PDB file of C-alpha atoms in Angstrom:
ATOM      1  CA  MET A   1     -10.355   0.269 -12.721  1.00 62.00           C
ATOM      2  CA  PRO A   2     -13.910  -0.702 -11.804  1.00 56.00           C
ATOM      3  CA  PRO A   3     -15.068  -0.284  -8.207  1.00 64.00           C
ATOM      4  CA  ILE A   4     -14.139  -3.174  -5.980  1.00 67.00           C
ATOM      5  CA  ASP A   5     -16.918  -5.246  -4.538  1.00 59.00           C
ATOM      6  CA  THR A   6     -15.962  -4.515  -0.983  1.00 53.00           C
ATOM      7  CA  ASN A   7     -18.561  -6.874   0.388  1.00 50.00           C
ATOM      8  CA  CYS A   8     -15.796  -9.115   1.647  1.00 55.00           C
ATOM      9  CA  ALA A   9     -17.542  -9.948   4.862  1.00 46.00           C
ATOM     10  CA  LEU A  10     -19.814 -12.371   3.061  1.00 40.00           C
ATOM     11  CA  GLN A  11     -18.122 -15.235   4.815  1.00 42.00           C
ATOM     12  CA  HIS A  12     -19.883 -14.155   7.958  1.00 42.00           C
ATOM     13  CA  ASP A  13     -23.204 -14.292   6.166  1.00 44.00           C
ATOM     14  CA  TYR A  14     -22.422 -17.857   5.268  1.00 41.00           C
ATOM     15  CA  ARG A  15     -21.078 -18.764   8.638  1.00 42.00           C
ATOM     16  CA  LYS A  16     -24.110 -17.679  10.604  1.00 47.00           C
ATOM     17  CA  PRO A  17     -26.643 -19.850   8.783  1.00 47.00           C
ATOM     18  CA  ARG A  18     -24.106 -22.663   8.756  1.00 52.00           C
ATOM     19  CA  GLU A  19     -23.694 -22.400  12.500  1.00 55.00           C
ATOM     20  CA  GLY A  20     -27.453 -22.421  12.884  1.00 60.00           C
ATOM     21  CA  ALA A  21     -27.805 -25.353  10.526  1.00 62.00           C
ATOM     22  CA  TYR A  22     -25.181 -27.213  12.465  1.00 64.00           C
ATOM     23  CA  ILE A  23     -27.103 -26.799  15.704  1.00 67.00           C
ATOM     24  CA  ILE A  24     -30.312 -27.975  14.050  1.00 68.00           C
ATOM     25  CA  ALA A  25     -28.496 -30.989  12.588  1.00 65.00           C
ATOM     26  CA  LEU A  26     -26.933 -31.734  15.962  1.00 64.00           C
ATOM     27  CA  ASN A  27     -30.302 -31.656  17.709  1.00 70.00           C
ATOM     28  CA  ARG A  28     -31.787 -33.890  15.049  1.00 66.00           C
ATOM     29  CA  THR A  29     -28.923 -36.332  15.410  1.00 62.00           C
ATOM     30  CA  ARG A  30     -29.403 -36.451  19.163  1.00 65.00           C
ATOM     31  CA  ARG A  31     -33.092 -36.942  18.651  1.00 64.00           C
ATOM     32  CA  SER A  32     -32.491 -39.677  16.099  1.00 59.00           C
ATOM     33  CA  ARG A  33     -30.291 -41.528  18.574  1.00 59.00           C
ATOM     34  CA  ARG A  34     -33.253 -41.667  20.934  1.00 58.00           C
ATOM     35  CA  ILE A  35     -35.433 -43.179  18.253  1.00 54.00           C
ATOM     36  CA  SER A  36     -34.668 -46.836  18.198  1.00 55.00           C
ATOM     37  CA  HIS A  37     -37.421 -47.979  15.899  1.00 57.00           C
ATOM     38  CA  TRP A  38     -36.078 -46.197  12.778  1.00 62.00           C
ATOM     39  CA  ASP A  39     -35.566 -48.665   9.998  1.00 70.00           C
ATOM     40  CA  ASP A  40     -32.461 -48.946   7.830  1.00 74.00           C
ATOM     41  CA  ASP A  41     -33.990 -46.863   5.025  1.00 78.00           C
ATOM     42  CA  THR A  42     -34.535 -43.923   7.370  1.00 81.00           C
ATOM     43  CA  VAL A  43     -30.998 -44.123   8.703  1.00 80.00           C
ATOM     44  CA  GLY A  44     -29.633 -44.405   5.146  1.00 83.00           C
ATOM     45  CA  ALA A  45     -31.649 -41.392   4.030  1.00 85.00           C
ATOM     46  CA  TYR A  46     -30.397 -39.423   7.001  1.00 86.00           C
ATOM     47  CA  GLU A  47     -26.783 -40.304   6.220  1.00 86.00           C
ATOM     48  CA  LEU A  48     -27.231 -39.362   2.567  1.00 87.00           C
ATOM     49  CA  ALA A  49     -28.783 -36.020   3.527  1.00 87.00           C
ATOM     50  CA  SER A  50     -26.003 -35.431   6.019  1.00 87.00           C
ATOM     51  CA  HIS A  51     -23.396 -36.179   3.363  1.00 86.00           C
ATOM     52  CA  MET A  52     -25.039 -33.813   0.857  1.00 85.00           C
ATOM     53  CA  THR A  53     -25.254 -31.069   3.475  1.00 85.00           C
ATOM     54  CA  GLN A  54     -21.534 -31.392   4.111  1.00 84.00           C
ATOM     55  CA  LEU A  55     -20.801 -31.270   0.372  1.00 81.00           C
ATOM     56  CA  ILE A  56     -22.827 -28.064  -0.015  1.00 81.00           C
ATOM     57  CA  ALA A  57     -21.167 -26.505   3.028  1.00 76.00           C
ATOM     58  CA  ASP A  58     -17.694 -27.343   1.687  1.00 75.00           C
ATOM     59  CA  ARG A  59     -18.571 -25.935  -1.705  1.00 73.00           C
ATOM     60  CA  ARG A  60     -19.883 -22.741  -0.123  1.00 70.00           C
ATOM     61  CA  LEU A  61     -16.678 -22.393   1.888  1.00 68.00           C
ATOM     62  CA  THR A  62     -14.532 -22.890  -1.233  1.00 70.00           C
ATOM     63  CA  HIS A  63     -16.639 -20.339  -3.098  1.00 67.00           C
ATOM     64  CA  THR A  64     -16.311 -17.851  -0.255  1.00 73.00           C
ATOM     65  CA  GLN A  65     -12.561 -18.418  -0.062  1.00 76.00           C
ATOM     66  CA  SER A  66     -12.297 -17.789  -3.786  1.00 81.00           C
ATOM     67  CA  MET A  67     -14.325 -14.573  -3.461  1.00 85.00           C
ATOM     68  CA  LEU A  68     -12.082 -13.388  -0.649  1.00 85.00           C
ATOM     69  CA  GLU A  69      -8.952 -14.070  -2.657  1.00 86.00           C
ATOM     70  CA  THR A  70     -10.378 -12.161  -5.607  1.00 91.00           C
ATOM     71  CA  CYS A  71     -11.257  -9.323  -3.279  1.00 93.00           C
ATOM     72  CA  LEU A  72      -7.787  -9.339  -1.710  1.00 93.00           C
ATOM     73  CA  HIS A  73      -5.995  -9.105  -5.041  1.00 94.00           C
ATOM     74  CA  ALA A  74      -8.378  -6.408  -6.249  1.00 96.00           C
ATOM     75  CA  HIS A  75      -7.570  -4.322  -3.168  1.00 97.00           C
ATOM     76  CA  ILE A  76      -3.818  -4.843  -3.662  1.00 97.00           C
ATOM     77  CA  GLU A  77      -4.058  -3.616  -7.248  1.00 97.00           C
ATOM     78  CA  ARG A  78      -6.358  -0.746  -6.299  1.00 97.00           C
ATOM     79  CA  TRP A  79      -3.971   0.443  -3.593  1.00 97.00           C
ATOM     80  CA  LYS A  80      -0.982   0.351  -5.903  1.00 96.00           C
ATOM     81  CA  LEU A  81      -2.847   2.172  -8.665  1.00 95.00           C
ATOM     82  CA  ASP A  82      -4.361   4.850  -6.435  1.00 96.00           C
ATOM     83  CA  THR A  83      -1.368   5.678  -4.259  1.00 96.00           C
ATOM     84  CA  ILE A  84       1.758   5.118  -6.309  1.00 96.00           C
ATOM     85  CA  HIS A  85       2.318   8.849  -6.851  1.00 96.00           C
ATOM     86  CA  TRP A  86       1.721   9.852  -3.242  1.00 95.00           C
ATOM     87  CA  SER A  87       4.817  11.060  -1.423  1.00 93.00           C
ATOM     88  CA  SER A  88       3.451  10.421   2.052  1.00 92.00           C
ATOM     89  CA  ILE A  89       3.503   6.925   3.525  1.00 90.00           C
ATOM     90  CA  THR A  90       0.977   8.119   6.083  1.00 87.00           C
ATOM     91  CA  LYS A  91      -1.500   8.913   3.339  1.00 91.00           C
ATOM     92  CA  ARG A  92      -0.730   5.710   1.459  1.00 94.00           C
ATOM     93  CA  LEU A  93      -1.317   3.580   4.554  1.00 92.00           C
ATOM     94  CA  ALA A  94      -4.598   5.306   5.290  1.00 93.00           C
ATOM     95  CA  HIS A  95      -6.019   4.340   1.894  1.00 97.00           C
ATOM     96  CA  PRO A  96      -9.200   2.246   2.340  1.00 97.00           C
ATOM     97  CA  SER A  97      -7.808  -0.674   0.344  1.00 97.00           C
ATOM     98  CA  TYR A  98      -4.703  -0.891   2.541  1.00 97.00           C
ATOM     99  CA  LEU A  99      -6.865  -0.990   5.643  1.00 96.00           C
ATOM    100  CA  ARG A 100      -9.243  -3.501   4.063  1.00 96.00           C
ATOM    101  CA  ILE A 101      -6.336  -5.815   3.235  1.00 96.00           C
ATOM    102  CA  ILE A 102      -5.352  -5.816   6.904  1.00 96.00           C
ATOM    103  CA  GLY A 103      -8.961  -6.490   7.859  1.00 95.00           C
ATOM    104  CA  LEU A 104      -9.264  -9.384   5.427  1.00 93.00           C
ATOM    105  CA  ALA A 105      -6.569 -11.345   7.254  1.00 92.00           C
ATOM    106  CA  ARG A 106      -9.045 -12.424   9.937  1.00 89.00           C
ATOM    107  CA  ASN A 107     -11.128 -14.205   7.310  1.00 86.00           C
ATOM    108  CA  PHE A 108      -8.317 -16.510   6.298  1.00 84.00           C
ATOM    109  CA  THR A 109      -6.958 -19.416   8.265  1.00 81.00           C
ATOM    110  CA  ASP A 110      -3.626 -20.205   6.628  1.00 87.00           C
ATOM    111  CA  TYR A 111      -1.730 -16.915   6.266  1.00 92.00           C
ATOM    112  CA  GLU A 112      -3.178 -16.319   2.780  1.00 92.00           C
ATOM    113  CA  VAL A 113      -3.029 -12.512   3.103  1.00 95.00           C
ATOM    114  CA  GLU A 114       0.489 -12.563   4.535  1.00 96.00           C
ATOM    115  CA  ARG A 115       1.528 -14.947   1.760  1.00 95.00           C
ATOM    116  CA  ALA A 116       0.027 -12.676  -0.908  1.00 95.00           C
ATOM    117  CA  LEU A 117       1.916  -9.649   0.443  1.00 97.00           C
ATOM    118  CA  LEU A 118       5.169 -11.589   0.724  1.00 97.00           C
ATOM    119  CA  ARG A 119       4.683 -12.670  -2.901  1.00 96.00           C
ATOM    120  CA  GLU A 120       4.263  -8.987  -3.728  1.00 96.00           C
ATOM    121  CA  PHE A 121       7.655  -8.389  -2.121  1.00 97.00           C
ATOM    122  CA  GLN A 122       9.094 -10.981  -4.496  1.00 97.00           C
ATOM    123  CA  THR A 123       7.481  -9.653  -7.666  1.00 95.00           C
ATOM    124  CA  ASP A 124       6.562  -5.980  -7.213  1.00 95.00           C
ATOM    125  CA  PRO A 125       7.813  -4.781  -3.815  1.00 95.00           C
ATOM    126  CA  ASP A 126       6.041  -1.937  -2.085  1.00 96.00           C
ATOM    127  CA  HIS A 127       5.367  -0.671   1.418  1.00 95.00           C
ATOM    128  CA  TRP A 128       3.556  -3.685   2.890  1.00 96.00           C
ATOM    129  CA  PHE A 129       5.602  -3.574   6.102  1.00 94.00           C
ATOM    130  CA  ALA A 130       2.936  -1.878   8.172  1.00 92.00           C
ATOM    131  CA  ALA A 131       0.216  -4.247   6.989  1.00 95.00           C
ATOM    132  CA  LEU A 132       2.310  -7.299   7.828  1.00 95.00           C
ATOM    133  CA  THR A 133       3.153  -5.927  11.255  1.00 93.00           C
ATOM    134  CA  ALA A 134      -0.498  -5.108  11.906  1.00 93.00           C
ATOM    135  CA  MET A 135      -1.624  -8.608  10.893  1.00 94.00           C
ATOM    136  CA  THR A 136       1.089 -10.625  12.606  1.00 94.00           C
ATOM    137  CA  GLY A 137       2.127  -8.457  15.542  1.00 93.00           C
ATOM    138  CA  GLU A 138       5.714  -8.997  14.485  1.00 93.00           C
ATOM    139  CA  ASP A 139       8.376  -6.754  12.968  1.00 92.00           C
ATOM    140  CA  PRO A 140      11.563  -8.423  11.767  1.00 94.00           C
ATOM    141  CA  VAL A 141      12.867  -5.123  10.351  1.00 91.00           C
ATOM    142  CA  ARG A 142      15.708  -3.499  12.264  1.00 89.00           C
ATOM    143  CA  PRO A 143      16.115   0.278  12.587  1.00 82.00           C
ATOM    144  CA  GLU A 144      19.168   0.356  10.351  1.00 82.00           C
ATOM    145  CA  HIS A 145      17.466  -1.507   7.492  1.00 87.00           C
ATOM    146  CA  ASP A 146      16.780   0.265   4.223  1.00 88.00           C
ATOM    147  CA  PHE A 147      13.897  -0.733   1.943  1.00 90.00           C
ATOM    148  CA  ASP A 148      15.604  -3.724   0.325  1.00 92.00           C
ATOM    149  CA  GLU A 149      16.859  -5.033   3.649  1.00 93.00           C
ATOM    150  CA  ALA A 150      13.384  -4.631   5.140  1.00 93.00           C
ATOM    151  CA  VAL A 151      11.935  -6.653   2.266  1.00 95.00           C
ATOM    152  CA  ASP A 152      14.589  -9.341   2.776  1.00 97.00           C
ATOM    153  CA  ALA A 153      13.859  -9.436   6.504  1.00 96.00           C
ATOM    154  CA  TRP A 154      10.157 -10.064   5.884  1.00 97.00           C
ATOM    155  CA  LEU A 155      10.877 -12.718   3.261  1.00 98.00           C
ATOM    156  CA  ALA A 156      13.205 -14.473   5.705  1.00 98.00           C
ATOM    157  CA  TRP A 157      10.428 -14.271   8.306  1.00 98.00           C
ATOM    158  CA  GLY A 158       7.979 -15.813   5.845  1.00 98.00           C
ATOM    159  CA  ARG A 159      10.341 -18.684   5.049  1.00 98.00           C
ATOM    160  CA  GLU A 160      11.017 -19.300   8.722  1.00 97.00           C
ATOM    161  CA  LYS A 161       7.272 -19.516   9.393  1.00 96.00           C
ATOM    162  CA  GLY A 162       6.758 -21.781   6.376  1.00 96.00           C
ATOM    163  CA  ILE A 163       4.421 -19.260   4.760  1.00 95.00           C
ATOM    164  CA  ILE A 164       6.419 -18.984   1.539  1.00 94.00           C
TER     165      ILE A 164
ATOM    166  CA  MET B   1       0.535   8.759 -16.023  1.00 85.00           C
ATOM    167  CA  GLU B   2      -1.207  11.502 -17.995  1.00 91.00           C
ATOM    168  CA  ALA B   3      -4.425  10.323 -16.343  1.00 93.00           C
ATOM    169  CA  LYS B   4      -2.987  11.082 -12.912  1.00 95.00           C
ATOM    170  CA  PHE B   5      -1.323  14.361 -13.930  1.00 97.00           C
ATOM    171  CA  PRO B   6      -3.584  15.832 -16.601  1.00 96.00           C
ATOM    172  CA  LYS B   7      -1.150  18.584 -17.655  1.00 97.00           C
ATOM    173  CA  LEU B   8       1.534  16.074 -18.599  1.00 97.00           C
ATOM    174  CA  HIS B   9       1.606  14.928 -22.198  1.00 95.00           C
ATOM    175  CA  ALA B  10       4.141  13.563 -24.611  1.00 92.00           C
ATOM    176  CA  GLY B  11       6.524  16.398 -25.354  1.00 94.00           C
ATOM    177  CA  ASN B  12       6.551  18.165 -22.000  1.00 96.00           C
ATOM    178  CA  TYR B  13       7.934  15.364 -19.862  1.00 97.00           C
ATOM    179  CA  GLN B  14       9.808  12.109 -20.094  1.00 97.00           C
ATOM    180  CA  ILE B  15      10.203   9.103 -17.863  1.00 96.00           C
ATOM    181  CA  CYS B  16      13.790   8.603 -16.696  1.00 96.00           C
ATOM    182  CA  SER B  17      13.593   5.484 -14.516  1.00 94.00           C
ATOM    183  CA  PRO B  18      11.437   2.472 -13.725  1.00 93.00           C
ATOM    184  CA  LYS B  19       8.953   2.707 -10.877  1.00 93.00           C
ATOM    185  CA  ASN B  20      10.761   2.472  -7.572  1.00 95.00           C
ATOM    186  CA  PRO B  21       9.185   2.346  -4.086  1.00 95.00           C
ATOM    187  CA  ARG B  22      12.518   2.627  -2.270  1.00 94.00           C
ATOM    188  CA  TYR B  23      12.608   6.425  -2.148  1.00 95.00           C
ATOM    189  CA  ASN B  24      10.288   9.391  -2.565  1.00 96.00           C
ATOM    190  CA  CYS B  25      10.550  12.918  -3.924  1.00 97.00           C
ATOM    191  CA  ILE B  26      12.268  14.533  -0.959  1.00 97.00           C
ATOM    192  CA  ALA B  27      14.795  11.712  -0.735  1.00 97.00           C
ATOM    193  CA  TYR B  28      15.433  12.119  -4.467  1.00 97.00           C
ATOM    194  CA  ALA B  29      15.873  15.879  -4.123  1.00 97.00           C
ATOM    195  CA  ASN B  30      18.483  15.155  -1.468  1.00 97.00           C
ATOM    196  CA  GLY B  31      20.323  12.591  -3.581  1.00 95.00           C
ATOM    197  CA  ASP B  32      19.212   9.596  -1.485  1.00 94.00           C
ATOM    198  CA  GLU B  33      17.833   6.709  -3.510  1.00 92.00           C
ATOM    199  CA  ARG B  34      17.963   4.130  -0.708  1.00 89.00           C
ATOM    200  CA  HIS B  35      15.455   5.551   1.769  1.00 90.00           C
ATOM    201  CA  TRP B  36      11.916   6.828   1.820  1.00 92.00           C
ATOM    202  CA  TRP B  37      11.963  10.095   3.777  1.00 94.00           C
ATOM    203  CA  GLU B  38       8.991  10.414   6.124  1.00 91.00           C
ATOM    204  CA  HIS B  39       8.463  12.459   9.242  1.00 88.00           C
ATOM    205  CA  PRO B  40       8.900  10.136  12.269  1.00 79.00           C
ATOM    206  CA  THR B  41       5.574  10.938  13.893  1.00 70.00           C
ATOM    207  CA  ASP B  42       3.931   9.745  10.715  1.00 54.00           C
ATOM    208  CA  ALA B  43       6.005   6.643  10.013  1.00 51.00           C
ATOM    209  CA  GLY B  44       6.002   4.224  12.892  1.00 53.00           C
ATOM    210  CA  TYR B  45       4.117   1.523  11.090  1.00 52.00           C
ATOM    211  CA  GLY B  46       6.726  -1.199  10.915  1.00 50.00           C
ATOM    212  CA  GLY B  47       8.651   0.149   7.954  1.00 51.00           C
ATOM    213  CA  ARG B  48      11.906   2.004   8.436  1.00 71.00           C
ATOM    214  CA  TYR B  49      12.017   5.528   7.135  1.00 85.00           C
ATOM    215  CA  TYR B  50      14.483   8.372   7.335  1.00 87.00           C
ATOM    216  CA  TRP B  51      13.886  11.918   8.465  1.00 91.00           C
ATOM    217  CA  PRO B  52      16.498  14.550   9.355  1.00 92.00           C
ATOM    218  CA  PRO B  53      16.532  15.327  13.092  1.00 90.00           C
ATOM    219  CA  ASN B  54      14.600  18.306  14.467  1.00 91.00           C
ATOM    220  CA  ILE B  55      12.832  19.073  11.203  1.00 94.00           C
ATOM    221  CA  ALA B  56       9.095  19.749  11.222  1.00 94.00           C
ATOM    222  CA  ASN B  57       6.793  18.294   8.596  1.00 93.00           C
ATOM    223  CA  THR B  58       5.832  21.744   7.294  1.00 96.00           C
ATOM    224  CA  LEU B  59       6.761  23.912   4.342  1.00 97.00           C
ATOM    225  CA  GLU B  60       9.208  25.771   6.570  1.00 97.00           C
ATOM    226  CA  GLY B  61      10.637  22.473   7.825  1.00 97.00           C
ATOM    227  CA  TRP B  62      11.145  21.071   4.339  1.00 98.00           C
ATOM    228  CA  ALA B  63      12.739  24.355   3.255  1.00 98.00           C
ATOM    229  CA  ALA B  64      15.068  24.214   6.264  1.00 98.00           C
ATOM    230  CA  ILE B  65      16.454  20.891   5.002  1.00 98.00           C
ATOM    231  CA  PHE B  66      17.694  22.683   1.895  1.00 98.00           C
ATOM    232  CA  VAL B  67      18.705  25.911   3.622  1.00 98.00           C
ATOM    233  CA  ALA B  68      21.075  23.782   5.723  1.00 97.00           C
ATOM    234  CA  GLN B  69      22.699  22.736   2.441  1.00 97.00           C
ATOM    235  CA  GLY B  70      23.268  26.308   1.263  1.00 97.00           C
ATOM    236  CA  TYR B  71      20.049  26.963  -0.648  1.00 98.00           C
ATOM    237  CA  GLU B  72      18.393  30.379  -0.481  1.00 98.00           C
ATOM    238  CA  THR B  73      14.818  31.356  -1.182  1.00 97.00           C
ATOM    239  CA  THR B  74      14.138  32.830  -4.626  1.00 97.00           C
ATOM    240  CA  ASN B  75      11.122  34.244  -6.405  1.00 96.00           C
ATOM    241  CA  ASN B  76      12.357  32.975  -9.762  1.00 96.00           C
ATOM    242  CA  TYR B  77      10.416  29.773 -10.451  1.00 95.00           C
ATOM    243  CA  GLY B  78      12.161  29.136 -13.786  1.00 95.00           C
ATOM    244  CA  ILE B  79      15.184  27.072 -14.642  1.00 96.00           C
ATOM    245  CA  GLU B  80      18.435  29.034 -14.332  1.00 96.00           C
ATOM    246  CA  ALA B  81      21.703  27.840 -15.817  1.00 95.00           C
ATOM    247  CA  GLY B  82      24.376  27.761 -13.145  1.00 95.00           C
ATOM    248  CA  PHE B  83      21.907  27.180 -10.313  1.00 97.00           C
ATOM    249  CA  GLU B  84      20.504  24.116  -8.650  1.00 97.00           C
ATOM    250  CA  LYS B  85      16.941  24.626  -7.480  1.00 98.00           C
ATOM    251  CA  VAL B  86      14.328  22.842  -5.450  1.00 98.00           C
ATOM    252  CA  ALA B  87      10.625  23.632  -5.569  1.00 98.00           C
ATOM    253  CA  ILE B  88       8.429  22.555  -2.669  1.00 98.00           C
ATOM    254  CA  TYR B  89       4.769  21.957  -3.496  1.00 98.00           C
ATOM    255  CA  VAL B  90       2.045  22.238  -0.875  1.00 97.00           C
ATOM    256  CA  ASP B  91      -1.370  20.634  -0.713  1.00 96.00           C
ATOM    257  CA  LEU B  92      -4.179  23.044  -1.575  1.00 95.00           C
ATOM    258  CA  VAL B  93      -6.347  21.815   1.284  1.00 93.00           C
ATOM    259  CA  ASP B  94      -4.043  21.897   4.299  1.00 93.00           C
ATOM    260  CA  LEU B  95      -0.895  23.536   2.867  1.00 94.00           C
ATOM    261  CA  SER B  96       1.201  20.581   4.022  1.00 94.00           C
ATOM    262  CA  PRO B  97       4.219  19.747   1.845  1.00 96.00           C
ATOM    263  CA  SER B  98       3.223  17.317  -0.882  1.00 96.00           C
ATOM    264  CA  HIS B  99       6.145  17.164  -3.311  1.00 98.00           C
ATOM    265  CA  VAL B 100       9.613  18.441  -4.192  1.00 98.00           C
ATOM    266  CA  ALA B 101      11.026  18.922  -7.680  1.00 98.00           C
ATOM    267  CA  LYS B 102      14.671  19.708  -8.345  1.00 98.00           C
ATOM    268  CA  SER B 103      16.522  21.389 -11.183  1.00 97.00           C
ATOM    269  CA  ASP B 104      20.141  21.036 -12.210  1.00 95.00           C
ATOM    270  CA  GLY B 105      19.989  24.226 -14.281  1.00 95.00           C
ATOM    271  CA  HIS B 106      18.732  22.464 -17.397  1.00 95.00           C
ATOM    272  CA  VAL B 107      15.425  20.765 -16.585  1.00 96.00           C
ATOM    273  CA  TRP B 108      13.079  20.032 -13.663  1.00 98.00           C
ATOM    274  CA  LYS B 109      13.229  16.509 -12.250  1.00 98.00           C
ATOM    275  CA  SER B 110      10.698  14.819  -9.995  1.00 98.00           C
ATOM    276  CA  LYS B 111      10.253  11.483  -8.306  1.00 98.00           C
ATOM    277  CA  LEU B 112       6.541  10.821  -8.312  1.00 97.00           C
ATOM    278  CA  GLY B 113       5.901   9.125  -4.964  1.00 96.00           C
ATOM    279  CA  GLY B 114       6.834   5.465  -5.312  1.00 95.00           C
ATOM    280  CA  GLY B 115       6.584   5.711  -9.085  1.00 96.00           C
ATOM    281  CA  TYR B 116       8.781   7.036 -11.859  1.00 96.00           C
ATOM    282  CA  ASP B 117      11.521   9.645 -11.927  1.00 96.00           C
ATOM    283  CA  ILE B 118      10.564  12.116 -14.634  1.00 97.00           C
ATOM    284  CA  GLU B 119      11.989  15.229 -16.264  1.00 97.00           C
ATOM    285  CA  HIS B 120       9.416  17.961 -16.856  1.00 97.00           C
ATOM    286  CA  HIS B 121       9.610  21.278 -18.632  1.00 96.00           C
ATOM    287  CA  SER B 122       8.022  23.425 -15.919  1.00 97.00           C
ATOM    288  CA  LEU B 123       6.771  23.332 -12.347  1.00 98.00           C
ATOM    289  CA  ASP B 124       3.140  24.019 -13.217  1.00 97.00           C
ATOM    290  CA  LEU B 125       2.810  20.656 -14.972  1.00 97.00           C
ATOM    291  CA  LEU B 126       2.444  18.983 -11.573  1.00 98.00           C
ATOM    292  CA  GLU B 127       0.368  21.773 -10.007  1.00 97.00           C
ATOM    293  CA  GLY B 128      -3.394  21.594  -9.512  1.00 97.00           C
ATOM    294  CA  ASP B 129      -6.014  19.677  -7.577  1.00 95.00           C
ATOM    295  CA  GLN B 130      -7.023  17.079 -10.126  1.00 93.00           C
ATOM    296  CA  GLN B 131      -6.248  13.398  -9.628  1.00 92.00           C
ATOM    297  CA  ASP B 132      -2.738  13.098  -8.127  1.00 94.00           C
ATOM    298  CA  GLU B 133      -1.624  16.686  -8.785  1.00 96.00           C
ATOM    299  CA  TYR B 134       0.459  18.115  -5.970  1.00 97.00           C
ATOM    300  CA  GLY B 135      -1.280  21.420  -5.261  1.00 97.00           C
ATOM    301  CA  ILE B 136       0.800  24.536  -5.746  1.00 97.00           C
ATOM    302  CA  VAL B 137       4.466  25.463  -5.478  1.00 98.00           C
ATOM    303  CA  GLY B 138       4.882  27.063  -2.068  1.00 97.00           C
ATOM    304  CA  GLN B 139       8.576  27.878  -2.117  1.00 98.00           C
ATOM    305  CA  VAL B 140      11.562  27.703  -4.474  1.00 98.00           C
ATOM    306  CA  LEU B 141      15.142  27.689  -3.253  1.00 98.00           C
ATOM    307  CA  LYS B 142      18.389  27.847  -5.218  1.00 98.00           C
ATOM    308  CA  LYS B 143      22.126  27.640  -4.839  1.00 97.00           C
ATOM    309  CA  ALA B 144      24.957  28.095  -7.270  1.00 97.00           C
ATOM    310  CA  THR B 145      26.034  24.927  -9.008  1.00 92.00           C
ATOM    311  CA  VAL B 146      29.371  23.627  -7.782  1.00 81.00           C
ATOM    312  CA  GLN B 147      31.806  23.655 -10.717  1.00 70.00           C
TER     313      GLN B 147
END
């Protein structure tokens, strides 16, 4: 398996210039409101530029989201491949990809990482309990649950939250 | 799997079950296919794992689990008809237990982490420090097979 491009924090690189651009645009808008002698062509050009800026920003966000999803699934596959023969959960959970998956959750806004792991429970279950607890702060698994019951508990949690 | 355990090749092992994350090698050696056995100080991460009470996560601790079931230490690392055996592997770096194989008197059997159950001809096939190899066999215990 090729090395994963772990540069998953790119969204921040996008966000910072976007935040800066937003402030510049805001200042320009305020300034433009003070200018009363602008003609219709100037206002039209400004609106067109504003519209195009928004289109580019949306496209960048979509692109970043897509990169993050690719990165997430690459880390899931990497973790499974690298650790499947390890007898220690402690070691498996300390694998860099497992930790990165937990870290990626903060870059998503609609439970995408949680949803991906719950889908894993449905198709190829593995020990994602700790990651889900770390990301959500919740633990629907009871002490008496075995593996299958723990999986079922998390899936029920996901349905209750409307995530799956 | 040969990529992860370089000494394995067609002819000296066979896969006996699909991959299964429900249980690990020490659970398998104890006949438990419903739980992953993990020392409690290491397993508080939201999953539920089993570990026998008052057992340390050391070679001596793992051996004690089997001694409590009537196993005795042996220096014979081979398969012996009429005896069940368990072989505890230890990591070459920190000598912590890394794997258990069991024998029913005919062949060695191992559960490879969350992966396959396999039968293998000898203990050394999983020994070494390459890829996922489990280190070295630190202790073998045996008990007479119940007729």
